[in-house]
Amino acid sequence: MLVDLQGPWSPIFGRLGLLLDVHYNNPVIFFAFQLVVVGGALLAFWLTCTNRWKWLWKDWLTTVDHKKLGIMYILVGLVMMFRGFSDAIMIRTQQAMAVGPDSPGILGAAHGYLPPYHFDQVFTAHGMIMILLAVTPILVGFMNIIMPIQIGARDMAYPYLNALGLWLTVVAAALVMIALFVGDFSHAGWVGLTPLTELPYSPGVGVDYYIWSIQLGSIGTTLGAVNLIATIIKMRAPGMTWGRLPIFTWTTLASNIIALTSFPVLGVALGLLTFDRYVGTHFFTADLGGNLMMYTNLFWIWGHPEVYFVVIPAFGFLSEIIPTFSEKPLFGYITMVLASMAIALVSWTVWLHHFFTMGASPGVNSYFSIATMLVGIPTGVKVFNWAFTMYRGRLRFPTPMLWALGSLFLLITGGMTGMMLSVPAINYLVHNSVFVIAHFHNMFLLIAYASFGAVAFWWPKVFGFRLDEKLGKLFFWLFTAGTLLVFIPMYTLGFMGMTRRLDYVAHTSWQPLLLLEMLGIALYTLSVLAFVAQLAVSIRDREKNRVTGSDAWETSRSVEWMTHTPPPFYNFAVTPVIHDRDEWAWRREHGLTSLVPDRYLDIHMPKNTAVPLIIGMLTLFFGFAMVWRIWWLAAASLIAIIVVMIIRSFDKDTDYIIPAAEVEKMEQEILSRAAGATGDTADAPIGGGAGGAYASRHAPSQSRKDT
Amino acid sequence: MSSHATAPVDPNNVVLWDYEDHGHDFIGTRSIGFWLYMMSDAMIFAGLFAAHGVYVHNFAGSFTANEVIHPINALWPTLFIFTSVLIYGFGMVALKKGSRSGVINALLLSFILGVGFLLMEYREFSELAAMGAVPQVSGFLSDFWVIVLTHAAHVFFGLIWMAVMIVQIMTNGFTQNNVYRLINLKLFWHFQAIIWVCVFTFVYLMGGI
Ligand code: HEM
Ligand SMILES: [Cu+2]
């Protein structure tokens, strides 16, 4: 049944014997290894010294609180983004060094410092990590943190499933990180080009790492999608009708409909590839009835919707940030909703534009060309809506707004180049050139901008203190300078005919532009430092920057600004009733900003559980065992997963009740702390008072305090 | 745009907080998630059937479809899985009546019929293997095995679930958890029958002619 393998295999250790032939003499990998080991040791040391293991376990590892899970999603995404960024630096330095036949080579490379096989692994890992393990978790993290509060929910539909989704994402990230040191990674591009990924062409374990980390991670994303959609359908506060859902929630819905329907197709593509590699079927082989373009089709049937899965929430961020800092409601709410849904729909019909050059008939290419261009219509609608929101608004430009505006510019340029690519005649010329790379980085940078904007925008809500504005602006401008310097030359190089994935650049005339890109990446590196400095300084000065009211920006509009800052684990002491599309803005205008209800009720909450973490660990064993073909371990961990799930299904003790009296006590503590921070303890709003600490500066004069 | 409500509001007379704890509809929430999950499962089969359209003639000079596919043979498993679903339906009627033994008996019977379905598929595929019509031979056979066995894997997990439900109902009775799980398993089990209809039509009937 199973295929014949090159190299050693043993029933106990699987293919791990391959490692005996590997000599770890590559200083790059060695450096990364030291970084990880030292970093991990320092972290463990810190946890032990400050006696935080219990805290880590109780407050984070076993939590089912959607806000904490969301924060962990974002942390994983940021760590992986840092990893992907290191890969990017490696790619850029290699290309800047390896220009022309006279360019020297070191560390076993003919040119530059990365031999082709290693270079190929670097760009494959870079692409796969950035899309699936950096951008995706960060966005899912935001959906988890913000969306439930935005719809006035106390929790999500399936907190336990949510934790499982997180841990599966962590497993995917862990597998990729393990691949860095144990074995190697795929060298076939993040799209997994067949038949290059078939066993005869990739006999190592690299492709298997690629397959299993995407496969397991995407199961996590699908579970997350189930939870997010069900939450939006079922957990809205009274009065939160569909017509009043905040736009970010709408985009979460659109995006997760894409995830729910498209990730399974990726699962099929990778699953069939797995069969080819493990049991020798002929789905994507070049012989015996295989069809290698079928993989490309299945992959992009997922791949194109996936790029909209990540861009639509970014549009959601913009739709929250821009109205807040324009002090106006969002222009064209209905069209915004329709545009999000239309984009989600059309994204399904365009996949073939990724391989116009496959040799399909003109009819097929024309269909996909036109379908692709159609996406521009709803996207254009959105851009105009944001522009009209700003038009005649009272604009302010704190960091979130800067990021949002940058994002708009990137959307316009990226959309234009996308339109160019969607013309088959042009595409034949620039397909697989760095012009395409510039296009999609442009699009992903839009998402990065919107996400950094979202970080700055919601940080004070989530953590209760503001981020340092000065360093934030430094971060923004360094990042923007880096973007311009890397991607304008890249577009240019694309026009000049430079193809993608080059470990050696033959044309010496391209070198100046490549060096310019190098300068750009150096600026990016500085911007990362600025970001880290911003976080460090803000955390240091957190007492000074503490947010006093519930609304950090004082002109925010939606429901998440209507609970304490930071939100307690139960989100709302009493579920709010929604009266308007921009409920918080509405309450502010009518002077109803007090957050103190007349009385409290019992609250029903889910209990912490270690089961998702345990299943995650077992899944990691399973993934590792499958990669190295250690069958007994794979079978054992799979059975263990099923057994754990069955045992959990017998657990009746999964929830608990917080009595009303206790809720009241916790609430009063929060309120008096907030009042203390503003210094007007005399006005401490206990028991149905006016809530002075929570009345915002921008509230009109009829605030309840005056009545 | 109604977002700027200008109508005067009496601040002392608006309901800002919801004091009636509606205690959200537990079973409804659980089922909707399961429907969503099934959407994703349906996409797996959609992908496989799309692939089937491509591989259906890729015999690579080896076995052709009507040499390995016998619609009549596949009729028996069809009857088994349909009867199993029917009996599960009777179980749900028993659930409505609150009859514990009714539910358990139906689940048991349904389970046995499901096992029968798998055994018949096992026989069919071991015959194919004996003939040498294994998935490694051609793109067509790879596709045939994978599509049918993916469905079989679903049935297998459904059976494990059914077994667990039998034990849970015997020990705990009709708790909220058990009821929603029975409903979701019903969805799952019916869904597998529907997928089998597609397998039977697109793979067996259309392949056998
Ligand atoms: C108006 C909207 C867009 C249009 C018309 C468009 C068009 C295209 C076309 C035609 C290609 C294929 C180029 C080729 O390989 O020859 C392409 C590639 C790509 N686009 Fe877009 N695109 C749009 C938006 C986006 C967005 C929003 C994203 C991501 C968030 C994105 C990400 C990508 C990626 C990742 C690739 C290349 C993948 C690869 O080959 O590795 N695009 N785009
Ligand atoms: Cu695309």
PDB file of C-alpha atoms and ligand atoms in Angstrom, chain A residues 131 190-191 300 304 306-308 310-311 315 353-357 372-373 375-376 379 411 414-423 427 430-432 436-437 439-441 443-444 446-447 500-501, ligand 1:
ATOM      1  CA  ILE A 131      -0.547  34.355   4.647  1.00  0.00           C
ATOM      2  CA  TRP A 190       3.734  28.573  -1.020  1.00  0.00           C
ATOM      3  CA  VAL A 191       1.247  27.381  -3.630  1.00  0.00           C
ATOM      4  CA  TRP A 300      -6.740  28.500  -6.185  1.00  0.00           C
ATOM      5  CA  HIS A 304      -8.399  33.380  -4.291  1.00  0.00           C
ATOM      6  CA  GLU A 306      -8.589  33.214   0.888  1.00  0.00           C
ATOM      7  CA  VAL A 307      -7.100  36.521  -0.213  1.00  0.00           C
ATOM      8  CA  TYR A 308     -10.559  38.016   0.269  1.00  0.00           C
ATOM      9  CA  VAL A 310      -8.004  38.311   4.750  1.00  0.00           C
ATOM     10  CA  VAL A 311      -8.846  41.559   3.002  1.00  0.00           C
ATOM     11  CA  PHE A 315     -12.048  46.684   5.162  1.00  0.00           C
ATOM     12  CA  HIS A 353      -6.894  34.271 -13.194  1.00  0.00           C
ATOM     13  CA  HIS A 354      -3.953  32.831 -11.290  1.00  0.00           C
ATOM     14  CA  PHE A 355      -3.059  30.724 -14.296  1.00  0.00           C
ATOM     15  CA  PHE A 356      -4.286  32.484 -17.388  1.00  0.00           C
ATOM     16  CA  THR A 357      -1.148  31.116 -19.013  1.00  0.00           C
ATOM     17  CA  THR A 372     -11.987  39.347 -11.935  1.00  0.00           C
ATOM     18  CA  MET A 373     -12.688  42.869 -13.067  1.00  0.00           C
ATOM     19  CA  VAL A 375     -14.495  42.557  -8.067  1.00  0.00           C
ATOM     20  CA  GLY A 376     -13.390  46.102  -8.691  1.00  0.00           C
ATOM     21  CA  THR A 379     -14.300  47.501  -3.912  1.00  0.00           C
ATOM     22  CA  LEU A 411      -5.879  49.638  -1.830  1.00  0.00           C
ATOM     23  CA  GLY A 414      -3.013  47.408  -5.500  1.00  0.00           C
ATOM     24  CA  GLY A 415      -6.461  47.343  -7.052  1.00  0.00           C
ATOM     25  CA  MET A 416      -5.189  49.088 -10.172  1.00  0.00           C
ATOM     26  CA  THR A 417      -2.330  46.651 -10.642  1.00  0.00           C
ATOM     27  CA  GLY A 418      -4.770  43.804 -10.031  1.00  0.00           C
ATOM     28  CA  MET A 419      -6.921  45.143 -12.825  1.00  0.00           C
ATOM     29  CA  MET A 420      -3.866  45.191 -15.067  1.00  0.00           C
ATOM     30  CA  LEU A 421      -3.122  41.589 -14.187  1.00  0.00           C
ATOM     31  CA  SER A 422      -6.686  40.585 -14.892  1.00  0.00           C
ATOM     32  CA  VAL A 423      -6.220  41.335 -18.584  1.00  0.00           C
ATOM     33  CA  ASN A 427      -0.904  38.691 -17.789  1.00  0.00           C
ATOM     34  CA  VAL A 430       3.964  39.672 -16.458  1.00  0.00           C
ATOM     35  CA  HIS A 431       2.800  36.339 -15.068  1.00  0.00           C
ATOM     36  CA  ASN A 432       5.288  35.020 -12.522  1.00  0.00           C
ATOM     37  CA  VAL A 436       2.750  40.048  -9.519  1.00  0.00           C
ATOM     38  CA  ILE A 437       4.732  39.868  -6.301  1.00  0.00           C
ATOM     39  CA  HIS A 439       0.772  43.498  -6.610  1.00  0.00           C
ATOM     40  CA  PHE A 440      -0.040  41.030  -3.925  1.00  0.00           C
ATOM     41  CA  HIS A 441       2.357  42.473  -1.414  1.00  0.00           C
ATOM     42  CA  MET A 443      -2.622  44.087  -1.177  1.00  0.00           C
ATOM     43  CA  PHE A 444      -1.246  42.332   1.877  1.00  0.00           C
ATOM     44  CA  LEU A 446      -3.029  47.147   2.899  1.00  0.00           C
ATOM     45  CA  ILE A 447      -4.096  44.480   5.331  1.00  0.00           C
ATOM     46  CA  ARG A 500       9.958  35.744  -9.289  1.00  0.00           C
ATOM     47  CA  ARG A 501      11.812  33.244  -7.077  1.00  0.00           C
TER      48      ARG A 501
HETATM   49  C1  HEM C   1      -9.414  44.328  -7.493  1.00  0.00           C
HETATM   50  C2  HEM C   1      -8.887  43.339  -6.891  1.00  0.00           C
HETATM   51  C3  HEM C   1      -7.855  42.346  -7.429  1.00  0.00           C
HETATM   52  C4  HEM C   1      -7.580  41.949  -8.696  1.00  0.00           C
HETATM   53  C5  HEM C   1      -8.266  42.417  -9.959  1.00  0.00           C
HETATM   54  C6  HEM C   1      -6.519  40.987  -8.632  1.00  0.00           C
HETATM   55  C7  HEM C   1      -5.961  40.316  -9.701  1.00  0.00           C
HETATM   56  C8  HEM C   1      -4.940  39.401  -9.621  1.00  0.00           C
HETATM   57  C9  HEM C   1      -4.449  38.588 -10.696  1.00  0.00           C
HETATM   58  C10 HEM C   1      -5.002  38.607 -12.103  1.00  0.00           C
HETATM   59  C11 HEM C   1      -3.442  37.808 -10.240  1.00  0.00           C
HETATM   60  C12 HEM C   1      -2.664  36.764 -10.997  1.00  0.00           C
HETATM   61  C13 HEM C   1      -1.343  37.240 -11.422  1.00  0.00           C
HETATM   62  C14 HEM C   1      -0.498  36.145 -11.987  1.00  0.00           C
HETATM   63  O1  HEM C   1      -0.037  35.276 -11.229  1.00  0.00           O
HETATM   64  O2  HEM C   1      -0.268  36.154 -13.218  1.00  0.00           O
HETATM   65  C15 HEM C   1      -3.284  38.121  -8.857  1.00  0.00           C
HETATM   66  C16 HEM C   1      -2.364  37.522  -8.053  1.00  0.00           C
HETATM   67  C17 HEM C   1      -2.381  37.632  -6.685  1.00  0.00           C
HETATM   68  N1  HEM C   1      -3.188  38.456  -5.943  1.00  0.00           N
HETATM   69 FE1  HEM C   1      -4.578  39.710  -6.663  1.00  0.00          FE
HETATM   70  N2  HEM C   1      -6.166  40.822  -7.325  1.00  0.00           N
HETATM   71  C18 HEM C   1      -6.969  41.630  -6.571  1.00  0.00           C
HETATM   72  C19 HEM C   1      -6.948  41.728  -5.214  1.00  0.00           C
HETATM   73  C20 HEM C   1      -6.136  41.009  -4.376  1.00  0.00           C
HETATM   74  C21 HEM C   1      -6.213  41.026  -2.961  1.00  0.00           C
HETATM   75  C22 HEM C   1      -7.215  41.821  -2.150  1.00  0.00           C
HETATM   76  C23 HEM C   1      -5.236  40.220  -2.519  1.00  0.00           C
HETATM   77  C24 HEM C   1      -4.843  39.835  -1.106  1.00  0.00           C
HETATM   78  C25 HEM C   1      -5.308  40.242  -0.035  1.00  0.00           C
HETATM   79  C26 HEM C   1      -4.563  39.685  -3.646  1.00  0.00           C
HETATM   80  C27 HEM C   1      -3.528  38.779  -3.574  1.00  0.00           C
HETATM   81  C28 HEM C   1      -2.930  38.184  -4.637  1.00  0.00           C
HETATM   82  C29 HEM C   1      -1.925  37.181  -4.527  1.00  0.00           C
HETATM   83  C30 HEM C   1      -1.398  36.576  -3.223  1.00  0.00           C
HETATM   84  C31 HEM C   1      -1.553  36.844  -5.823  1.00  0.00           C
HETATM   85  C32 HEM C   1      -0.467  35.924  -6.322  1.00  0.00           C
HETATM   86  C33 HEM C   1      -0.386  34.601  -5.794  1.00  0.00           C
HETATM   87  C34 HEM C   1       0.791  33.823  -6.298  1.00  0.00           C
HETATM   88  O3  HEM C   1       0.882  33.551  -7.510  1.00  0.00           O
HETATM   89  O4  HEM C   1       1.639  33.471  -5.483  1.00  0.00           O
HETATM   90  N3  HEM C   1      -5.134  40.196  -4.769  1.00  0.00           N
HETATM   91  N4  HEM C   1      -4.217  39.097  -8.489  1.00  0.00           N
END
